[in-house]
PDB file of C-alpha atoms in Angstrom:
ATOM      1  CA  MET A   1     -55.043 -21.285  22.777  1.00 48.00           C
ATOM      2  CA  ARG A   2     -52.639 -22.899  24.393  1.00 49.00           C
ATOM      3  CA  LEU A   3     -51.384 -20.735  27.790  1.00 53.00           C
ATOM      4  CA  PRO A   4     -47.649 -20.258  28.647  1.00 53.00           C
ATOM      5  CA  GLY A   5     -46.089 -22.623  31.130  1.00 53.00           C
ATOM      6  CA  ARG A   6     -43.608 -22.668  33.090  1.00 50.00           C
ATOM      7  CA  ALA A   7     -41.062 -23.318  30.838  1.00 47.00           C
ATOM      8  CA  ASP A   8     -42.192 -20.341  28.610  1.00 46.00           C
ATOM      9  CA  VAL A   9     -42.124 -18.217  31.751  1.00 41.00           C
ATOM     10  CA  THR A  10     -38.652 -19.035  32.515  1.00 42.00           C
ATOM     11  CA  SER A  11     -37.520 -19.022  28.839  1.00 42.00           C
ATOM     12  CA  ALA A  12     -39.136 -14.857  28.780  1.00 44.00           C
ATOM     13  CA  ILE A  13     -37.561 -14.016  31.825  1.00 40.00           C
ATOM     14  CA  GLY A  14     -33.770 -15.509  30.965  1.00 41.00           C
ATOM     15  CA  ARG A  15     -34.163 -13.769  27.897  1.00 39.00           C
ATOM     16  CA  LEU A  16     -35.041 -10.244  29.325  1.00 39.00           C
ATOM     17  CA  ALA A  17     -32.483 -10.514  31.891  1.00 39.00           C
ATOM     18  CA  TYR A  18     -30.136 -11.212  29.438  1.00 35.00           C
ATOM     19  CA  ARG A  19     -31.035  -8.035  27.465  1.00 46.00           C
ATOM     20  CA  ARG A  20     -31.207  -5.906  30.297  1.00 48.00           C
ATOM     21  CA  ARG A  21     -27.432  -7.140  31.451  1.00 48.00           C
ATOM     22  CA  SER A  22     -25.862  -6.847  27.833  1.00 61.00           C
ATOM     23  CA  HIS A  23     -27.694  -3.239  27.482  1.00 72.00           C
ATOM     24  CA  ARG A  24     -25.959  -2.198  30.733  1.00 76.00           C
ATOM     25  CA  ILE A  25     -22.512  -3.842  29.331  1.00 81.00           C
ATOM     26  CA  GLN A  26     -23.179  -2.408  26.208  1.00 79.00           C
ATOM     27  CA  ARG A  27     -23.694   1.251  28.056  1.00 84.00           C
ATOM     28  CA  MET A  28     -20.020   0.174  29.399  1.00 83.00           C
ATOM     29  CA  ALA A  29     -18.540  -0.249  26.155  1.00 82.00           C
ATOM     30  CA  GLY A  30     -19.963   2.844  24.913  1.00 86.00           C
ATOM     31  CA  LYS A  31     -18.460   4.850  27.249  1.00 87.00           C
ATOM     32  CA  ALA A  32     -15.286   2.923  27.104  1.00 84.00           C
ATOM     33  CA  SER A  33     -15.118   3.528  23.438  1.00 89.00           C
ATOM     34  CA  ALA A  34     -15.691   7.145  23.676  1.00 87.00           C
ATOM     35  CA  GLU A  35     -13.027   7.908  26.546  1.00 88.00           C
ATOM     36  CA  ASN A  36     -10.878   5.881  24.018  1.00 86.00           C
ATOM     37  CA  ALA A  37     -11.880   7.665  21.258  1.00 89.00           C
ATOM     38  CA  VAL A  38      -9.314   7.929  17.972  1.00 89.00           C
ATOM     39  CA  LYS A  39      -9.276  11.676  16.804  1.00 91.00           C
ATOM     40  CA  ILE A  40      -6.828  11.891  13.690  1.00 91.00           C
ATOM     41  CA  GLU A  41      -5.188  15.204  14.059  1.00 79.00           C
ATOM     42  CA  LYS A  42      -4.445  16.864  10.470  1.00 70.00           C
ATOM     43  CA  GLY A  43      -1.144  17.022   9.677  1.00 61.00           C
ATOM     44  CA  VAL A  44       0.024  14.970  12.241  1.00 54.00           C
ATOM     45  CA  GLU A  45      -1.460  11.802  10.878  1.00 54.00           C
ATOM     46  CA  THR A  46      -1.799  11.132   7.269  1.00 52.00           C
ATOM     47  CA  GLY A  47      -3.591   8.894   4.966  1.00 53.00           C
ATOM     48  CA  THR A  48      -2.572   7.200   1.794  1.00 52.00           C
ATOM     49  CA  PRO A  49      -3.005   8.184  -1.399  1.00 48.00           C
ATOM     50  CA  LEU A  50      -6.466   7.486  -1.298  1.00 52.00           C
ATOM     51  CA  ALA A  51      -7.335   9.841   0.508  1.00 51.00           C
ATOM     52  CA  ASP A  52      -6.587  12.456  -1.342  1.00 52.00           C
ATOM     53  CA  ALA A  53      -7.713  10.430  -4.779  1.00 48.00           C
ATOM     54  CA  PRO A  54     -10.122  11.585  -7.079  1.00 50.00           C
ATOM     55  CA  VAL A  55     -13.798  10.387  -5.755  1.00 51.00           C
ATOM     56  CA  PRO A  56     -15.307   8.260  -8.815  1.00 49.00           C
ATOM     57  CA  GLU A  57     -18.612   9.979 -10.042  1.00 51.00           C
ATOM     58  CA  ASP A  58     -21.825   7.637  -8.906  1.00 49.00           C
ATOM     59  CA  GLU A  59     -25.107   7.735  -9.860  1.00 45.00           C
ATOM     60  CA  HIS A  60     -26.601   7.262  -5.783  1.00 45.00           C
ATOM     61  CA  ALA A  61     -24.586  10.675  -4.658  1.00 48.00           C
ATOM     62  CA  VAL A  62     -26.692  13.734  -3.523  1.00 53.00           C
ATOM     63  CA  GLU A  63     -26.250  16.649  -3.112  1.00 57.00           C
ATOM     64  CA  PRO A  64     -23.610  19.033  -1.408  1.00 65.00           C
ATOM     65  CA  PHE A  65     -23.754  18.742   2.437  1.00 78.00           C
ATOM     66  CA  VAL A  66     -23.400  22.012   3.848  1.00 80.00           C
ATOM     67  CA  ALA A  67     -20.521  23.024   6.383  1.00 83.00           C
ATOM     68  CA  ASP A  68     -21.322  23.146   9.805  1.00 89.00           C
ATOM     69  CA  PRO A  69     -19.622  22.339  12.708  1.00 90.00           C
ATOM     70  CA  GLN A  70     -22.320  21.199  14.476  1.00 95.00           C
ATOM     71  CA  VAL A  71     -22.540  18.084  12.113  1.00 96.00           C
ATOM     72  CA  ALA A  72     -20.567  15.316  12.009  1.00 97.00           C
ATOM     73  CA  ALA A  73     -21.174  11.842  10.088  1.00 97.00           C
ATOM     74  CA  PHE A  74     -20.785   8.710  11.321  1.00 98.00           C
ATOM     75  CA  PHE A  75     -20.136   5.261   9.059  1.00 98.00           C
ATOM     76  CA  ASP A  76     -20.517   2.396  10.087  1.00 97.00           C
ATOM     77  CA  VAL A  77     -17.689  -0.410   8.733  1.00 96.00           C
ATOM     78  CA  ASP A  78     -19.010  -3.952   7.486  1.00 93.00           C
ATOM     79  CA  ASN A  79     -20.536  -3.679   4.328  1.00 93.00           C
ATOM     80  CA  THR A  80     -21.461  -0.437   4.868  1.00 96.00           C
ATOM     81  CA  LEU A  81     -17.819   1.473   4.099  1.00 96.00           C
ATOM     82  CA  ILE A  82     -16.480  -1.536   3.322  1.00 94.00           C
ATOM     83  CA  GLN A  83     -17.686  -4.899   1.240  1.00 92.00           C
ATOM     84  CA  GLY A  84     -17.383  -7.969   3.740  1.00 87.00           C
ATOM     85  CA  ALA A  85     -16.618  -7.996   7.536  1.00 86.00           C
ATOM     86  CA  SER A  86     -13.780  -6.574   8.971  1.00 87.00           C
ATOM     87  CA  ILE A  87     -12.707  -8.986  11.622  1.00 80.00           C
ATOM     88  CA  ILE A  88     -12.622 -11.744   9.158  1.00 79.00           C
ATOM     89  CA  LEU A  89     -10.208 -10.149   6.685  1.00 83.00           C
ATOM     90  CA  LEU A  90      -8.019  -9.255   9.891  1.00 82.00           C
ATOM     91  CA  ALA A  91      -8.289 -12.883  10.862  1.00 76.00           C
ATOM     92  CA  ARG A  92      -7.508 -13.800   7.449  1.00 80.00           C
ATOM     93  CA  GLY A  93      -3.907 -11.425   8.338  1.00 79.00           C
ATOM     94  CA  LEU A  94      -3.394 -12.750  11.632  1.00 76.00           C
ATOM     95  CA  ALA A  95      -3.483 -16.219  10.262  1.00 77.00           C
ATOM     96  CA  LYS A  96      -0.595 -15.689   8.017  1.00 79.00           C
ATOM     97  CA  HIS A  97       1.426 -14.541  11.008  1.00 75.00           C
ATOM     98  CA  LYS A  98       0.208 -17.912  12.832  1.00 70.00           C
ATOM     99  CA  PHE A  99      -2.312 -15.858  15.237  1.00 70.00           C
ATOM    100  CA  PHE A 100      -4.820 -17.938  14.274  1.00 64.00           C
ATOM    101  CA  THR A 101      -5.293 -21.471  12.741  1.00 59.00           C
ATOM    102  CA  ALA A 102      -7.841 -22.292  10.680  1.00 59.00           C
ATOM    103  CA  LYS A 103     -10.569 -23.970  12.972  1.00 61.00           C
ATOM    104  CA  ASP A 104     -10.587 -21.045  14.107  1.00 58.00           C
ATOM    105  CA  ILE A 105     -10.820 -18.843  11.410  1.00 56.00           C
ATOM    106  CA  MET A 106     -13.814 -21.290   9.786  1.00 59.00           C
ATOM    107  CA  GLY A 107     -16.335 -21.111  13.099  1.00 54.00           C
ATOM    108  CA  LEU A 108     -15.754 -17.226  13.080  1.00 52.00           C
ATOM    109  CA  ALA A 109     -16.733 -16.845   9.697  1.00 53.00           C
ATOM    110  CA  TRP A 110     -19.655 -19.572  10.514  1.00 48.00           C
ATOM    111  CA  SER A 111     -20.541 -17.046  13.497  1.00 50.00           C
ATOM    112  CA  GLN A 112     -20.790 -14.459  10.686  1.00 49.00           C
ATOM    113  CA  ALA A 113     -22.809 -16.227   8.285  1.00 51.00           C
ATOM    114  CA  LYS A 114     -25.367 -16.947  11.206  1.00 46.00           C
ATOM    115  CA  PHE A 115     -25.371 -13.114  12.230  1.00 45.00           C
ATOM    116  CA  ARG A 116     -25.953 -11.828   8.653  1.00 47.00           C
ATOM    117  CA  ILE A 117     -28.355 -14.416   7.620  1.00 46.00           C
ATOM    118  CA  SER A 118     -30.908 -14.008  10.647  1.00 44.00           C
ATOM    119  CA  GLY A 119     -30.250 -10.375  11.542  1.00 42.00           C
ATOM    120  CA  GLU A 120     -29.820 -11.286  15.352  1.00 49.00           C
ATOM    121  CA  GLU A 121     -27.008 -11.827  17.162  1.00 49.00           C
ATOM    122  CA  ASN A 122     -26.679 -15.035  19.537  1.00 47.00           C
ATOM    123  CA  ALA A 123     -25.560 -14.848  22.747  1.00 47.00           C
ATOM    124  CA  ASP A 124     -23.001 -18.039  22.663  1.00 48.00           C
ATOM    125  CA  ASP A 125     -21.521 -16.707  19.030  1.00 48.00           C
ATOM    126  CA  VAL A 126     -20.710 -12.985  20.834  1.00 48.00           C
ATOM    127  CA  ALA A 127     -18.696 -14.636  23.631  1.00 48.00           C
ATOM    128  CA  SER A 128     -16.655 -16.916  21.923  1.00 50.00           C
ATOM    129  CA  GLY A 129     -15.956 -14.693  19.264  1.00 51.00           C
ATOM    130  CA  ARG A 130     -15.261 -11.752  22.132  1.00 53.00           C
ATOM    131  CA  ASP A 131     -13.012 -15.474  24.118  1.00 56.00           C
ATOM    132  CA  LYS A 132     -10.848 -16.024  20.849  1.00 57.00           C
ATOM    133  CA  ALA A 133     -10.558 -12.611  19.933  1.00 55.00           C
ATOM    134  CA  LEU A 134      -8.869 -11.761  23.412  1.00 61.00           C
ATOM    135  CA  ALA A 135      -6.594 -14.749  23.341  1.00 63.00           C
ATOM    136  CA  PHE A 136      -5.119 -13.423  20.304  1.00 68.00           C
ATOM    137  CA  VAL A 137      -4.481 -10.114  21.691  1.00 77.00           C
ATOM    138  CA  GLU A 138      -2.975 -11.284  25.118  1.00 81.00           C
ATOM    139  CA  GLY A 139       0.660 -10.894  26.049  1.00 85.00           C
ATOM    140  CA  ARG A 140       0.820  -8.924  22.298  1.00 86.00           C
ATOM    141  CA  THR A 141       2.256  -5.822  22.014  1.00 91.00           C
ATOM    142  CA  VAL A 142       0.115  -2.744  20.733  1.00 91.00           C
ATOM    143  CA  ALA A 143       3.129  -2.063  18.355  1.00 92.00           C
ATOM    144  CA  GLU A 144       3.019  -5.228  16.933  1.00 90.00           C
ATOM    145  CA  LEU A 145      -0.715  -5.437  16.584  1.00 89.00           C
ATOM    146  CA  THR A 146      -0.868  -1.624  15.089  1.00 91.00           C
ATOM    147  CA  ALA A 147       1.067  -2.726  11.997  1.00 92.00           C
ATOM    148  CA  LEU A 148      -0.251  -6.024  10.951  1.00 89.00           C
ATOM    149  CA  SER A 149      -3.233  -4.321  11.551  1.00 91.00           C
ATOM    150  CA  GLU A 150      -1.468  -1.365   8.614  1.00 94.00           C
ATOM    151  CA  GLU A 151      -0.641  -4.568   6.614  1.00 93.00           C
ATOM    152  CA  VAL A 152      -3.912  -6.209   6.509  1.00 91.00           C
ATOM    153  CA  VAL A 153      -6.078  -3.043   5.969  1.00 94.00           C
ATOM    154  CA  ASP A 154      -3.332  -1.985   2.790  1.00 94.00           C
ATOM    155  CA  THR A 155      -3.128  -5.482   1.968  1.00 91.00           C
ATOM    156  CA  SER A 156      -6.745  -6.505   1.733  1.00 89.00           C
ATOM    157  CA  MET A 157      -9.356  -3.749   3.141  1.00 93.00           C
ATOM    158  CA  LEU A 158      -8.538  -0.541   1.489  1.00 93.00           C
ATOM    159  CA  ASP A 159      -9.699  -2.164  -2.713  1.00 92.00           C
ATOM    160  CA  ARG A 160     -12.691  -3.405  -0.160  1.00 93.00           C
ATOM    161  CA  VAL A 161     -14.157   0.074   0.263  1.00 95.00           C
ATOM    162  CA  TRP A 162     -17.351   0.786  -1.775  1.00 94.00           C
ATOM    163  CA  PRO A 163     -16.506   3.789  -4.591  1.00 93.00           C
ATOM    164  CA  GLY A 164     -20.383   5.354  -3.569  1.00 93.00           C
ATOM    165  CA  THR A 165     -20.126   5.121  -0.178  1.00 95.00           C
ATOM    166  CA  ARG A 166     -16.370   7.148  -0.452  1.00 94.00           C
ATOM    167  CA  ALA A 167     -18.237   9.461  -2.501  1.00 93.00           C
ATOM    168  CA  LEU A 168     -20.437  10.182   0.478  1.00 94.00           C
ATOM    169  CA  VAL A 169     -17.646  10.058   2.895  1.00 95.00           C
ATOM    170  CA  GLN A 170     -15.539  12.953   0.853  1.00 93.00           C
ATOM    171  CA  MET A 171     -18.554  15.071   0.535  1.00 93.00           C
ATOM    172  CA  HIS A 172     -18.522  15.528   4.606  1.00 94.00           C
ATOM    173  CA  LEU A 173     -15.542  15.801   4.477  1.00 93.00           C
ATOM    174  CA  ASP A 174     -15.688  18.798   1.686  1.00 92.00           C
ATOM    175  CA  ALA A 175     -17.873  20.276   3.495  1.00 93.00           C
ATOM    176  CA  GLY A 176     -15.901  20.520   6.662  1.00 92.00           C
ATOM    177  CA  GLN A 177     -17.739  18.481   8.330  1.00 95.00           C
ATOM    178  CA  GLN A 178     -16.387  15.101  10.756  1.00 96.00           C
ATOM    179  CA  VAL A 179     -16.804  11.594   9.981  1.00 97.00           C
ATOM    180  CA  TRP A 180     -16.330   9.112  12.373  1.00 98.00           C
ATOM    181  CA  LEU A 181     -15.835   5.166  12.088  1.00 98.00           C
ATOM    182  CA  VAL A 182     -18.413   3.766  14.526  1.00 97.00           C
ATOM    183  CA  THR A 183     -17.955   0.201  14.593  1.00 94.00           C
ATOM    184  CA  ALA A 184     -17.466  -3.279  16.730  1.00 89.00           C
ATOM    185  CA  THR A 185     -14.154  -3.984  15.090  1.00 89.00           C
ATOM    186  CA  PRO A 186     -10.870  -3.301  17.254  1.00 89.00           C
ATOM    187  CA  VAL A 187     -10.404   0.540  17.495  1.00 91.00           C
ATOM    188  CA  MET A 188      -6.493  -0.415  16.515  1.00 90.00           C
ATOM    189  CA  LEU A 189      -7.803  -2.055  13.408  1.00 92.00           C
ATOM    190  CA  ALA A 190     -10.542   1.210  12.996  1.00 94.00           C
ATOM    191  CA  ARG A 191      -7.695   3.804  13.272  1.00 94.00           C
ATOM    192  CA  VAL A 192      -6.383   2.048  10.582  1.00 95.00           C
ATOM    193  CA  ILE A 193      -9.025   2.227   7.855  1.00 95.00           C
ATOM    194  CA  ALA A 194      -9.579   6.091   9.492  1.00 96.00           C
ATOM    195  CA  THR A 195      -6.007   7.512   8.931  1.00 95.00           C
ATOM    196  CA  ARG A 196      -5.875   6.067   5.667  1.00 94.00           C
ATOM    197  CA  LEU A 197      -9.236   7.391   4.454  1.00 94.00           C
ATOM    198  CA  GLY A 198      -8.067  10.505   6.189  1.00 94.00           C
ATOM    199  CA  LEU A 199     -11.075  10.608   8.322  1.00 96.00           C
ATOM    200  CA  SER A 200     -11.673  12.411  11.779  1.00 96.00           C
ATOM    201  CA  GLY A 201     -11.478   9.571  13.885  1.00 96.00           C
ATOM    202  CA  ALA A 202     -12.622   6.112  15.546  1.00 97.00           C
ATOM    203  CA  LEU A 203     -14.686   4.662  17.841  1.00 96.00           C
ATOM    204  CA  GLY A 204     -14.376   0.756  18.291  1.00 94.00           C
ATOM    205  CA  THR A 205     -14.065  -2.229  20.383  1.00 91.00           C
ATOM    206  CA  VAL A 206     -11.144  -1.302  23.215  1.00 90.00           C
ATOM    207  CA  THR A 207      -8.698  -3.573  24.529  1.00 87.00           C
ATOM    208  CA  GLU A 208      -7.324  -3.394  27.992  1.00 87.00           C
ATOM    209  CA  GLU A 209      -3.314  -2.837  27.407  1.00 90.00           C
ATOM    210  CA  LYS A 210      -0.650  -2.117  30.172  1.00 91.00           C
ATOM    211  CA  ASP A 211       2.565  -0.726  29.311  1.00 92.00           C
ATOM    212  CA  GLY A 212       2.447  -0.772  25.997  1.00 92.00           C
ATOM    213  CA  VAL A 213       1.140  -4.710  25.779  1.00 93.00           C
ATOM    214  CA  TYR A 214      -2.823  -6.111  26.153  1.00 90.00           C
ATOM    215  CA  THR A 215      -4.240  -7.327  28.620  1.00 88.00           C
ATOM    216  CA  GLY A 216      -6.345 -10.196  27.814  1.00 83.00           C
ATOM    217  CA  ARG A 217      -9.255  -8.161  28.719  1.00 85.00           C
ATOM    218  CA  LEU A 218     -11.610  -5.746  27.219  1.00 84.00           C
ATOM    219  CA  VAL A 219     -13.137  -2.577  28.251  1.00 83.00           C
ATOM    220  CA  GLY A 220     -16.311  -2.566  28.386  1.00 78.00           C
ATOM    221  CA  ASP A 221     -17.238  -4.782  25.615  1.00 80.00           C
ATOM    222  CA  ILE A 222     -17.836  -5.386  22.078  1.00 84.00           C
ATOM    223  CA  LEU A 223     -19.166  -2.320  20.759  1.00 89.00           C
ATOM    224  CA  HIS A 224     -22.663  -2.778  18.941  1.00 85.00           C
ATOM    225  CA  GLY A 225     -26.366  -1.712  18.790  1.00 89.00           C
ATOM    226  CA  PRO A 226     -27.372   0.459  22.082  1.00 92.00           C
ATOM    227  CA  GLY A 227     -23.356   0.685  22.540  1.00 93.00           C
ATOM    228  CA  LYS A 228     -22.525   2.087  19.356  1.00 95.00           C
ATOM    229  CA  ALA A 229     -25.165   5.135  20.764  1.00 95.00           C
ATOM    230  CA  HIS A 230     -23.680   5.515  23.924  1.00 94.00           C
ATOM    231  CA  ALA A 231     -20.494   6.404  22.376  1.00 95.00           C
ATOM    232  CA  ILE A 232     -21.894   8.833  19.396  1.00 97.00           C
ATOM    233  CA  ALA A 233     -23.671  10.142  22.564  1.00 96.00           C
ATOM    234  CA  THR A 234     -20.529  10.514  24.747  1.00 95.00           C
ATOM    235  CA  LEU A 235     -18.617  11.996  21.817  1.00 96.00           C
ATOM    236  CA  ALA A 236     -21.353  14.250  20.779  1.00 96.00           C
ATOM    237  CA  GLU A 237     -21.730  15.918  24.157  1.00 95.00           C
ATOM    238  CA  LYS A 238     -17.286  16.248  23.726  1.00 94.00           C
ATOM    239  CA  GLU A 239     -17.261  17.912  20.250  1.00 95.00           C
ATOM    240  CA  GLY A 240     -20.432  19.869  20.294  1.00 96.00           C
ATOM    241  CA  PHE A 241     -21.750  17.707  17.714  1.00 97.00           C
ATOM    242  CA  ASP A 242     -26.032  18.608  17.486  1.00 97.00           C
ATOM    243  CA  LEU A 243     -27.610  15.284  16.570  1.00 97.00           C
ATOM    244  CA  SER A 244     -30.459  16.480  14.831  1.00 96.00           C
ATOM    245  CA  LYS A 245     -28.387  17.558  12.618  1.00 96.00           C
ATOM    246  CA  CYS A 246     -26.166  14.522  12.440  1.00 97.00           C
ATOM    247  CA  TYR A 247     -25.605  11.649   9.714  1.00 97.00           C
ATOM    248  CA  ALA A 248     -25.760   8.405  10.593  1.00 98.00           C
ATOM    249  CA  TYR A 249     -24.900   5.464   7.764  1.00 98.00           C
ATOM    250  CA  SER A 250     -25.306   0.960   8.109  1.00 97.00           C
ATOM    251  CA  ASP A 251     -26.210  -1.680   6.396  1.00 96.00           C
ATOM    252  CA  SER A 252     -28.056  -3.130   9.595  1.00 94.00           C
ATOM    253  CA  PHE A 253     -31.525  -3.244  11.263  1.00 94.00           C
ATOM    254  CA  ASN A 254     -28.817  -3.848  14.636  1.00 92.00           C
ATOM    255  CA  ASP A 255     -27.640  -0.540  14.684  1.00 95.00           C
ATOM    256  CA  MET A 256     -30.826   1.003  14.606  1.00 96.00           C
ATOM    257  CA  PRO A 257     -29.940   2.782  18.149  1.00 95.00           C
ATOM    258  CA  MET A 258     -27.121   4.769  15.859  1.00 96.00           C
ATOM    259  CA  LEU A 259     -29.635   5.856  13.379  1.00 97.00           C
ATOM    260  CA  THR A 260     -32.341   6.568  14.835  1.00 97.00           C
ATOM    261  CA  MET A 261     -30.165   9.066  16.974  1.00 97.00           C
ATOM    262  CA  VAL A 262     -29.477  11.066  14.544  1.00 97.00           C
ATOM    263  CA  GLY A 263     -31.177  13.691  12.652  1.00 96.00           C
ATOM    264  CA  HIS A 264     -30.531  11.752   9.447  1.00 97.00           C
ATOM    265  CA  PRO A 265     -29.981   8.452   9.081  1.00 97.00           C
ATOM    266  CA  VAL A 266     -29.060   6.349   6.096  1.00 97.00           C
ATOM    267  CA  ALA A 267     -29.209   2.963   5.197  1.00 97.00           C
ATOM    268  CA  ILE A 268     -26.442   1.630   2.600  1.00 96.00           C
ATOM    269  CA  ASN A 269     -26.378  -1.584   1.290  1.00 96.00           C
ATOM    270  CA  PRO A 270     -29.407  -2.499   3.553  1.00 96.00           C
ATOM    271  CA  ASP A 271     -30.487  -6.081   5.422  1.00 94.00           C
ATOM    272  CA  SER A 272     -34.250  -6.869   4.593  1.00 94.00           C
ATOM    273  CA  LYS A 273     -35.024  -5.668   7.780  1.00 95.00           C
ATOM    274  CA  LEU A 274     -33.368  -2.629   7.623  1.00 96.00           C
ATOM    275  CA  ARG A 275     -34.799  -1.723   3.688  1.00 96.00           C
ATOM    276  CA  LYS A 276     -38.391  -2.565   4.900  1.00 96.00           C
ATOM    277  CA  TYR A 277     -38.199   0.025   8.017  1.00 97.00           C
ATOM    278  CA  ALA A 278     -36.088   2.817   6.158  1.00 97.00           C
ATOM    279  CA  SER A 279     -38.774   2.269   3.472  1.00 96.00           C
ATOM    280  CA  GLU A 280     -41.895   2.493   5.320  1.00 96.00           C
ATOM    281  CA  ASN A 281     -40.688   5.518   7.624  1.00 96.00           C
ATOM    282  CA  GLY A 282     -38.771   7.494   4.427  1.00 95.00           C
ATOM    283  CA  TRP A 283     -35.296   7.151   5.132  1.00 96.00           C
ATOM    284  CA  ASN A 284     -32.757   7.380   2.690  1.00 95.00           C
ATOM    285  CA  VAL A 285     -31.589   3.971   1.139  1.00 95.00           C
ATOM    286  CA  LYS A 286     -28.544   3.574  -1.279  1.00 95.00           C
ATOM    287  CA  ASP A 287     -27.429   0.400  -2.441  1.00 95.00           C
ATOM    288  CA  PHE A 288     -24.030   0.272  -4.094  1.00 93.00           C
ATOM    289  CA  ARG A 289     -24.025  -3.265  -4.593  1.00 87.00           C
ATOM    290  CA  THR A 290     -24.054  -4.398  -8.700  1.00 64.00           C
ATOM    291  CA  VAL A 291     -26.646  -8.009  -9.153  1.00 42.00           C
ATOM    292  CA  ARG A 292     -23.355  -9.895  -8.509  1.00 42.00           C
ATOM    293  CA  GLN A 293     -22.515  -8.331  -4.983  1.00 49.00           C
ATOM    294  CA  ALA A 294     -25.917  -7.975  -3.935  1.00 46.00           C
ATOM    295  CA  ALA A 295     -25.912 -12.623  -4.335  1.00 46.00           C
ATOM    296  CA  LYS A 296     -22.763 -12.171  -2.430  1.00 50.00           C
ATOM    297  CA  LYS A 297     -24.713 -10.080   0.339  1.00 44.00           C
ATOM    298  CA  ALA A 298     -27.518 -12.408   1.012  1.00 47.00           C
ATOM    299  CA  VAL A 299     -24.922 -14.540   2.463  1.00 45.00           C
ATOM    300  CA  PRO A 300     -22.275 -12.536   3.772  1.00 43.00           C
ATOM    301  CA  GLY A 301     -19.763 -15.592   5.526  1.00 41.00           C
ATOM    302  CA  VAL A 302     -21.193 -18.615   4.039  1.00 36.00           C
ATOM    303  CA  LEU A 303     -19.216 -18.121   0.482  1.00 36.00           C
ATOM    304  CA  ALA A 304     -15.996 -17.136   3.227  1.00 39.00           C
ATOM    305  CA  VAL A 305     -16.322 -20.102   4.879  1.00 37.00           C
ATOM    306  CA  GLY A 306     -16.379 -21.691   1.563  1.00 38.00           C
ATOM    307  CA  GLY A 307     -13.580 -20.448   0.732  1.00 38.00           C
ATOM    308  CA  LEU A 308     -11.633 -20.922   4.154  1.00 37.00           C
ATOM    309  CA  ALA A 309     -12.801 -24.709   3.851  1.00 37.00           C
ATOM    310  CA  GLY A 310     -11.398 -25.506   0.061  1.00 38.00           C
ATOM    311  CA  ALA A 311      -7.778 -23.563   1.582  1.00 38.00           C
ATOM    312  CA  GLY A 312      -8.136 -25.775   4.295  1.00 41.00           C
ATOM    313  CA  ALA A 313      -8.826 -28.881   2.076  1.00 37.00           C
ATOM    314  CA  ALA A 314      -6.232 -27.879  -0.281  1.00 36.00           C
ATOM    315  CA  MET A 315      -3.305 -27.488   3.247  1.00 36.00           C
ATOM    316  CA  ARG A 316      -4.151 -31.093   4.361  1.00 40.00           C
ATOM    317  CA  SER A 317      -3.971 -32.469   0.957  1.00 39.00           C
ATOM    318  CA  LYS A 318      -0.670 -30.509   1.068  1.00 38.00           C
ATOM    319  CA  TYR A 319       0.579 -31.736   4.166  1.00 37.00           C
ATOM    320  CA  SER A 320      -0.566 -35.625   3.304  1.00 42.00           C
ATOM    321  CA  SER A 321       1.201 -35.600   0.513  1.00 41.00           C
ATOM    322  CA  ARG A 322       4.677 -34.723   2.245  1.00 43.00           C
ATOM    323  CA  PRO A 323       6.700 -37.676   2.740  1.00 42.00           C
ATOM    324  CA  SER A 324       6.765 -39.233   6.153  1.00 39.00           C
ATOM    325  CA  GLY A 325       8.791 -36.649   8.514  1.00 41.00           C
ATOM    326  CA  ALA A 326       9.144 -33.678   6.362  1.00 42.00           C
TER     327      ALA A 326
END
């Protein structure tokens, strides 16, 4: 048996320090998200016809929820509510307006692919993604980004909502319960999604703004993992929710802090680690994917990379075929 050497000890200390720092920053992110929570007032902000559309019958639907003001449902967005990664869909939309280059989007898609396949976040990828996100919002007005977010949601996201998850959302709403999105995606985008679906509100990553212009700095950090739990706990205290009665829905094992803090955790389209844990602990598991969609889910982001690479090749071919000086 090999005894741990200096390199092993140094590496272990480094990982521990990173985890402690990450948790501290996530507490800040959760606090910032809760302080900037977007609560959608009924009659003030209205959704699109999708919010009032008939909910398709679904074999996975459960018995109706009971009305209780102390009960709320918290939904992750990516692969739980919508098919795919919202940040990539947003990046594609913004690329049309010259916010991103094709290289930037491919890099983001590759990071998403590694994350989905491994189930673990890479510190360098998180930092790089954060820096790129801040670079594109710096100096942009809140009104401008909100309008672009609305365009992206309306043209690229609403048709990706899982019907089964939508049915669950509607059952909570019909019972008079609040339904909140809890996501790492920018809160400006989460607000649009929540508004379009007629939800109660959204918790997301908060970007600092001054006089209606984004400064290029985050308030806290990207909201994920323990940050989501901190945000929910703060919101629950403010709204009077009893977390032991509440529901949380996610597809990712990385959302365990959020899932384990409520009385009714539900795994939606789960990754392998979450499916295993949920099955072993008697959690409700719902998979709304077809066989074809499940195959895509196995390597989400990889397909996006392939598609982006193809698009990039087409663009290069297009420009290389132009006459000199065009």
